[in-house]
Amino acid sequence: MSGSFSKIDYSIRPAKYAERRMLRDIFRRTSAFQPAEQYTYVGFGSVWFSDFILFHRSLGIQKMVSIESARSAERRVRDNVPFRIDLHFDRAAKVLPTLSWGERQFIWLDYDDAMSPETLRDVRTAAGRLRSGSLLAVSFRCSAAREVDQADVDDSISAMDRFRERFSSSQIPADVSEEDLTGWPFASVTRRMIESEVEAALNVRNSASTQDLVHAHTICAFNYQDGAMMTTWVGIVYADSEADKFEACAFETLDFMREDGEPLHISVPKLTAGEFKRLEAQLPLKMGPLALGSIPLKEADAFWKFYRYFPSFVVSES
């Protein structure tokens, strides 16, 4: 986390809120490995600690580690930490190698910028050390690659050439073109590069041992736009000897999973409180279509699929 909390209140971003609750349900499925409360949660708490509060209260997680790169915010972070959380004030690149990797972990590298060589190295660092049964989630802004903005200022070098200079040829998918460096196509490129880093880390790890090979499985991906466009990749690492535990997690049966493997676009419906209650009173849907009244079909459709994960915010004025 890089101090973006001074610009964004992460606790009230509705799509982010829904994503957090979906991650909670994914974490809950790991009981075949061990109870969720026995995992360690590692994240970027900033001054809001919204993910820490949710995961501690709903999953009972006791061990929590927060990484904050904005050293200037240390006093404010310490003043707002809600529980006994192990706080580290440094870049993730410095902190991750020092963590205890003998325990299973839920790690959420929730960056607020587009991916960079350094943050992809963080992904590789985590994937190369995760104990079997651990989950890794990685979020990046995907509105555009940094090189697109740089090329807008100085067009002497194209965005694609800048991108190729910044990342290695082994990191960039062969079919990527300049058109893929903006918007949702860039989200896809970002997730593919995350997966590539994870696989590269496991290849190195497995090359050192021919026994109990470790695998990575992509559980799902999220796209959403609470202002900036964001994409998240979620995966699990498991060993051959624990393949049965991985199967028992049955992540694919979670109600928000897509059967086609495409990312889930979290779209928050624009409904009034009255419309929200009218639709909610008809759910879970037993039979027949929803009685919409004046509610637009598009908004109702976005609501009923994911209503369990959306927030209910109330503004209190005195």
Coordinates of C-alpha atoms in Angstrom, one line a residue:
M1 CA 0.0 0.0 0.0
S2 CA 1.5 3.3 -1.1
G3 CA -0.5 6.0 0.8
S4 CA -3.5 6.0 -1.5
F5 CA -5.7 6.0 1.6
S6 CA -5.3 9.8 1.6
K7 CA -7.3 9.8 -1.7
I8 CA -9.7 6.9 -1.4
D9 CA -11.9 5.5 1.5
Y10 CA -11.4 1.8 0.8
S11 CA -14.0 0.9 3.4
I12 CA -17.0 2.2 1.3
R13 CA -16.0 1.2 -2.3
P14 CA -19.0 -1.0 -3.0
A15 CA -17.4 -3.3 -5.6
K16 CA -14.3 -3.7 -3.4
Y17 CA -16.6 -4.4 -0.5
A18 CA -18.2 -7.2 -2.5
E19 CA -14.9 -8.6 -3.7
R20 CA -13.7 -8.7 -0.1
R21 CA -16.7 -10.8 1.0
M22 CA -16.3 -13.2 -2.0
L23 CA -12.6 -13.7 -1.0
R24 CA -13.9 -14.4 2.6
D25 CA -16.1 -17.2 1.2
I26 CA -13.2 -18.6 -0.9
F27 CA -10.9 -18.6 2.2
R28 CA -13.7 -20.4 4.1
R29 CA -13.4 -23.4 1.7
T30 CA -9.9 -24.3 2.8
S31 CA -11.1 -26.3 5.8
A32 CA -9.9 -29.5 4.2
F33 CA -6.3 -28.2 4.8
Q34 CA -7.0 -26.7 8.2
P35 CA -9.6 -24.4 9.8
A36 CA -9.5 -20.9 8.3
E37 CA -9.0 -19.4 11.8
Q38 CA -5.6 -21.1 11.9
Y39 CA -4.3 -19.4 8.8
T40 CA -2.2 -16.2 8.8
Y41 CA -3.6 -13.3 6.9
V42 CA -1.1 -11.0 5.1
G43 CA -2.4 -7.8 3.4
F44 CA -2.0 -4.1 3.0
G45 CA -4.1 -2.7 5.8
S46 CA -3.4 1.0 5.1
V47 CA -5.4 3.1 7.7
W48 CA -8.7 1.4 7.1
F49 CA -7.9 -2.3 7.7
S50 CA -11.3 -3.2 6.1
D51 CA -10.1 -6.6 5.0
F52 CA -8.5 -7.4 8.3
I53 CA -11.7 -6.5 10.2
L54 CA -13.8 -8.6 7.9
F55 CA -11.5 -11.7 7.9
H56 CA -10.9 -11.5 11.7
R57 CA -14.6 -11.1 12.6
S58 CA -16.1 -13.6 10.1
L59 CA -13.3 -16.2 9.9
G60 CA -11.8 -15.8 13.3
I61 CA -8.3 -15.4 11.9
Q62 CA -5.9 -14.6 14.8
K63 CA -2.5 -14.1 13.1
M64 CA -2.5 -11.0 10.9
V65 CA 0.4 -9.2 9.1
S66 CA 0.0 -5.8 7.5
I67 CA 2.5 -4.2 5.1
E68 CA 2.6 -0.5 4.6
S69 CA 5.2 1.2 2.4
A70 CA 4.3 4.8 3.3
R71 CA 6.6 5.2 6.2
S72 CA 5.3 8.8 6.7
A73 CA 1.9 7.4 7.7
E74 CA 3.3 5.1 10.4
R75 CA 1.8 7.1 13.3
R76 CA -1.7 7.3 11.6
V77 CA -1.6 3.6 10.8
R78 CA -0.7 2.7 14.4
D79 CA -3.5 5.0 15.7
N80 CA -6.0 3.2 13.5
V81 CA -5.0 -0.5 13.8
P82 CA -8.1 -2.3 15.1
F83 CA -6.5 -5.5 16.6
R84 CA -3.1 -6.9 17.5
I85 CA -1.8 -6.9 14.0
D86 CA 1.9 -7.3 13.1
L87 CA 2.7 -4.1 11.3
H88 CA 5.6 -3.7 8.9
F89 CA 6.6 -0.3 7.4
D90 CA 8.5 -1.1 4.3
R91 CA 8.0 -2.2 0.7
A92 CA 6.5 -5.6 0.2
A93 CA 9.7 -6.6 -1.6
K94 CA 11.6 -6.1 1.6
V95 CA 9.0 -7.6 4.0
L96 CA 7.8 -10.7 2.1
P97 CA 11.1 -12.6 2.3
T98 CA 11.2 -12.1 6.1
L99 CA 7.8 -13.6 6.8
S100 CA 7.3 -17.0 8.4
W101 CA 6.5 -19.4 5.5
G102 CA 6.1 -22.5 7.5
E103 CA 2.4 -21.7 8.2
R104 CA -0.5 -21.7 5.7
Q105 CA -1.4 -18.2 4.7
F106 CA -4.1 -16.1 2.9
I107 CA -2.1 -13.4 1.2
W108 CA -3.7 -10.5 -0.6
L109 CA -1.2 -8.3 -2.5
D110 CA -3.7 -5.5 -3.2
Y111 CA -1.8 -2.9 -5.2
D112 CA -3.5 0.4 -6.2
D113 CA -1.2 0.9 -9.2
A114 CA -0.6 -1.0 -12.4
M115 CA 1.8 -3.9 -12.3
S116 CA 5.5 -3.2 -12.3
P117 CA 8.6 -5.5 -12.4
E118 CA 9.0 -5.0 -8.7
T119 CA 5.4 -6.0 -7.8
L120 CA 5.6 -9.0 -10.2
R121 CA 8.7 -10.0 -8.2
D122 CA 6.6 -9.9 -5.1
V123 CA 4.2 -12.4 -6.7
R124 CA 7.1 -14.6 -7.5
T125 CA 8.5 -14.3 -4.0
A126 CA 5.2 -15.3 -2.4
A127 CA 4.5 -18.2 -4.9
G128 CA 7.9 -19.6 -4.4
R129 CA 7.5 -19.9 -0.6
L130 CA 3.8 -20.6 0.0
R131 CA 3.0 -23.7 2.0
S132 CA 0.6 -26.2 0.3
G133 CA -2.9 -25.1 1.0
S134 CA -2.2 -21.4 1.0
L135 CA -4.0 -18.9 -1.1
L136 CA -2.7 -15.9 -3.0
A137 CA -4.8 -13.0 -4.3
V138 CA -3.2 -10.2 -6.4
S139 CA -4.9 -7.0 -7.4
F140 CA -3.7 -4.4 -9.8
R141 CA -5.1 -1.2 -11.4
C142 CA -5.7 -2.0 -15.1
S143 CA -7.0 1.3 -16.5
A144 CA -3.9 1.4 -18.6
A145 CA -0.2 0.3 -18.4
R146 CA 2.1 3.0 -17.1
E147 CA 3.8 3.0 -20.5
V148 CA 0.6 4.3 -22.2
D149 CA 0.6 7.4 -20.1
Q150 CA 4.3 7.9 -20.7
A151 CA 3.8 7.6 -24.5
D152 CA 1.1 10.2 -24.3
V153 CA 3.6 12.6 -23.0
D154 CA 6.5 11.6 -25.3
D155 CA 5.5 9.7 -28.4
S156 CA 9.0 9.2 -29.6
I157 CA 8.8 5.6 -28.3
S158 CA 5.5 3.7 -28.5
A159 CA 3.8 2.4 -25.4
M160 CA 4.4 -1.2 -26.6
D161 CA 8.1 -0.7 -27.0
R162 CA 8.3 0.9 -23.6
F163 CA 6.4 -2.1 -22.2
R164 CA 8.8 -4.5 -23.8
E165 CA 11.8 -2.5 -22.4
R166 CA 10.3 -2.6 -18.9
F167 CA 9.3 -6.2 -18.7
S168 CA 11.3 -9.2 -19.9
S169 CA 10.3 -11.1 -23.1
S170 CA 9.5 -14.2 -20.9
Q171 CA 7.0 -12.2 -18.9
I172 CA 5.0 -10.7 -21.8
P173 CA 2.6 -13.0 -23.6
A174 CA 3.6 -13.3 -27.3
D175 CA 0.3 -12.2 -28.6
V176 CA 0.1 -8.9 -26.8
S177 CA -0.2 -5.8 -28.9
E178 CA -0.4 -2.1 -28.0
E179 CA -4.2 -2.2 -28.1
D180 CA -4.0 -4.7 -25.2
L181 CA -2.4 -2.2 -22.8
T182 CA -5.6 -0.3 -22.0
G183 CA -8.8 -1.2 -20.2
W184 CA -10.2 -4.7 -19.7
P185 CA -7.8 -6.2 -22.3
F186 CA -5.0 -4.9 -20.1
A187 CA -6.7 -6.6 -17.2
S188 CA -6.4 -9.9 -19.1
V189 CA -2.7 -9.2 -19.9
T190 CA -2.1 -8.4 -16.2
R191 CA -3.6 -11.7 -15.0
R192 CA -1.8 -13.7 -17.5
M193 CA 1.5 -12.2 -16.4
I194 CA 0.6 -12.9 -12.8
E195 CA 0.0 -16.5 -13.6
S196 CA 3.2 -16.7 -15.5
E197 CA 5.1 -15.4 -12.5
V198 CA 3.4 -18.0 -10.2
E199 CA 4.2 -20.8 -12.7
A200 CA 7.8 -19.7 -13.0
A201 CA 8.2 -19.6 -9.2
L202 CA 6.8 -23.2 -8.9
N203 CA 9.0 -24.5 -11.8
V204 CA 12.1 -23.3 -9.9
R205 CA 10.7 -24.8 -6.7
N206 CA 9.9 -28.1 -8.2
S207 CA 13.2 -28.4 -10.1
A208 CA 14.9 -28.6 -6.7
S209 CA 12.9 -31.6 -5.7
T210 CA 11.2 -34.5 -7.7
Q211 CA 9.1 -35.5 -4.7
D212 CA 5.7 -34.0 -3.7
L213 CA 5.6 -31.5 -6.6
V214 CA 3.7 -28.2 -5.9
H215 CA 1.0 -26.9 -8.3
A216 CA -0.9 -23.7 -8.7
H217 CA -4.6 -23.5 -9.6
T218 CA -6.4 -20.4 -10.6
I219 CA -9.6 -20.2 -8.5
C220 CA -11.1 -17.2 -10.1
A221 CA -10.6 -13.6 -11.2
F222 CA -12.5 -10.3 -10.5
N223 CA -12.9 -7.2 -12.6
Y224 CA -14.5 -4.1 -11.2
Q225 CA -14.5 -0.3 -11.4
D226 CA -14.9 1.8 -8.3
G227 CA -13.4 4.8 -10.0
A228 CA -10.2 3.1 -11.3
M229 CA -10.5 -0.2 -13.2
M230 CA -9.1 -3.0 -11.1
T231 CA -8.5 -6.7 -11.7
T232 CA -7.7 -9.5 -9.2
W233 CA -6.3 -13.0 -9.7
V234 CA -7.0 -15.6 -7.0
G235 CA -5.1 -18.9 -6.8
I236 CA -4.2 -21.7 -4.5
V237 CA -0.9 -23.6 -4.2
Y238 CA -1.1 -27.3 -3.3
A239 CA 1.3 -30.3 -3.2
D240 CA 0.7 -33.7 -4.9
S241 CA 0.3 -35.3 -1.5
E242 CA -2.6 -32.9 -0.7
A243 CA -4.4 -33.0 -4.0
D244 CA -7.4 -34.7 -2.3
K245 CA -7.7 -31.7 0.1
F246 CA -7.6 -29.3 -2.8
E247 CA -10.4 -31.2 -4.5
A248 CA -12.4 -31.2 -1.3
C249 CA -12.3 -27.3 -1.3
A250 CA -14.8 -27.4 -4.3
F251 CA -14.2 -23.8 -5.1
E252 CA -16.2 -24.2 -8.3
T253 CA -19.4 -24.7 -6.4
L254 CA -19.4 -21.2 -4.9
D255 CA -22.4 -19.3 -6.2
F256 CA -20.5 -16.5 -7.8
M257 CA -18.1 -18.7 -9.8
R258 CA -18.4 -18.6 -13.6
E259 CA -18.4 -21.9 -15.4
D260 CA -16.6 -20.5 -18.4
G261 CA -13.5 -19.5 -16.4
E262 CA -13.8 -15.8 -17.5
P263 CA -13.4 -13.1 -14.8
L264 CA -16.4 -12.1 -12.8
H265 CA -17.3 -8.5 -13.5
I266 CA -18.6 -7.0 -10.2
S267 CA -21.2 -4.5 -11.2
V268 CA -22.9 -2.7 -8.4
P269 CA -26.6 -2.0 -9.2
K270 CA -27.9 1.6 -8.8
L271 CA -30.9 1.0 -6.7
T272 CA -32.7 3.1 -4.1
A273 CA -33.1 1.7 -0.5
G274 CA -36.7 0.9 -1.3
E275 CA -35.9 -0.9 -4.5
F276 CA -33.1 -2.8 -2.7
K277 CA -35.6 -4.1 -0.1
R278 CA -38.3 -4.9 -2.7
L279 CA -35.9 -7.2 -4.6
E280 CA -34.3 -8.7 -1.5
A281 CA -37.7 -9.7 -0.1
Q282 CA -38.1 -12.0 -3.2
L283 CA -34.8 -13.8 -2.7
P284 CA -33.6 -16.4 -2.6
L285 CA -35.5 -16.8 -5.9
K286 CA -37.9 -19.8 -5.5
M287 CA -39.8 -19.7 -8.8
G288 CA -40.6 -17.4 -11.6
P289 CA -39.2 -14.0 -12.5
L290 CA -38.6 -11.1 -10.1
A291 CA -41.5 -8.6 -9.8
L292 CA -39.6 -5.5 -10.9
G293 CA -42.2 -2.8 -11.0
S294 CA -40.3 0.3 -12.1
I295 CA -36.9 -1.1 -11.4
P296 CA -34.8 -1.3 -14.6
L297 CA -34.1 -5.0 -15.7
K298 CA -30.3 -4.2 -16.0
E299 CA -30.1 -3.1 -12.4
A300 CA -32.2 -5.9 -11.1
D301 CA -30.1 -8.4 -13.0
A302 CA -26.9 -7.1 -11.4
F303 CA -28.6 -7.3 -8.0
W304 CA -30.0 -10.8 -7.8
K305 CA -26.8 -12.5 -8.9
F306 CA -24.6 -11.1 -6.1
Y307 CA -26.9 -9.4 -3.6
R308 CA -25.4 -11.4 -0.7
Y309 CA -22.1 -9.6 -1.2
F310 CA -23.2 -6.0 -1.7
P311 CA -23.0 -3.5 1.2
S312 CA -25.9 -1.6 2.7
F313 CA -24.5 1.9 3.5
V314 CA -26.4 4.3 5.7
V315 CA -25.5 8.0 6.0
S316 CA -26.0 9.3 9.5
E317 CA -26.3 13.1 9.9
S318 CA -26.6 14.9 13.2

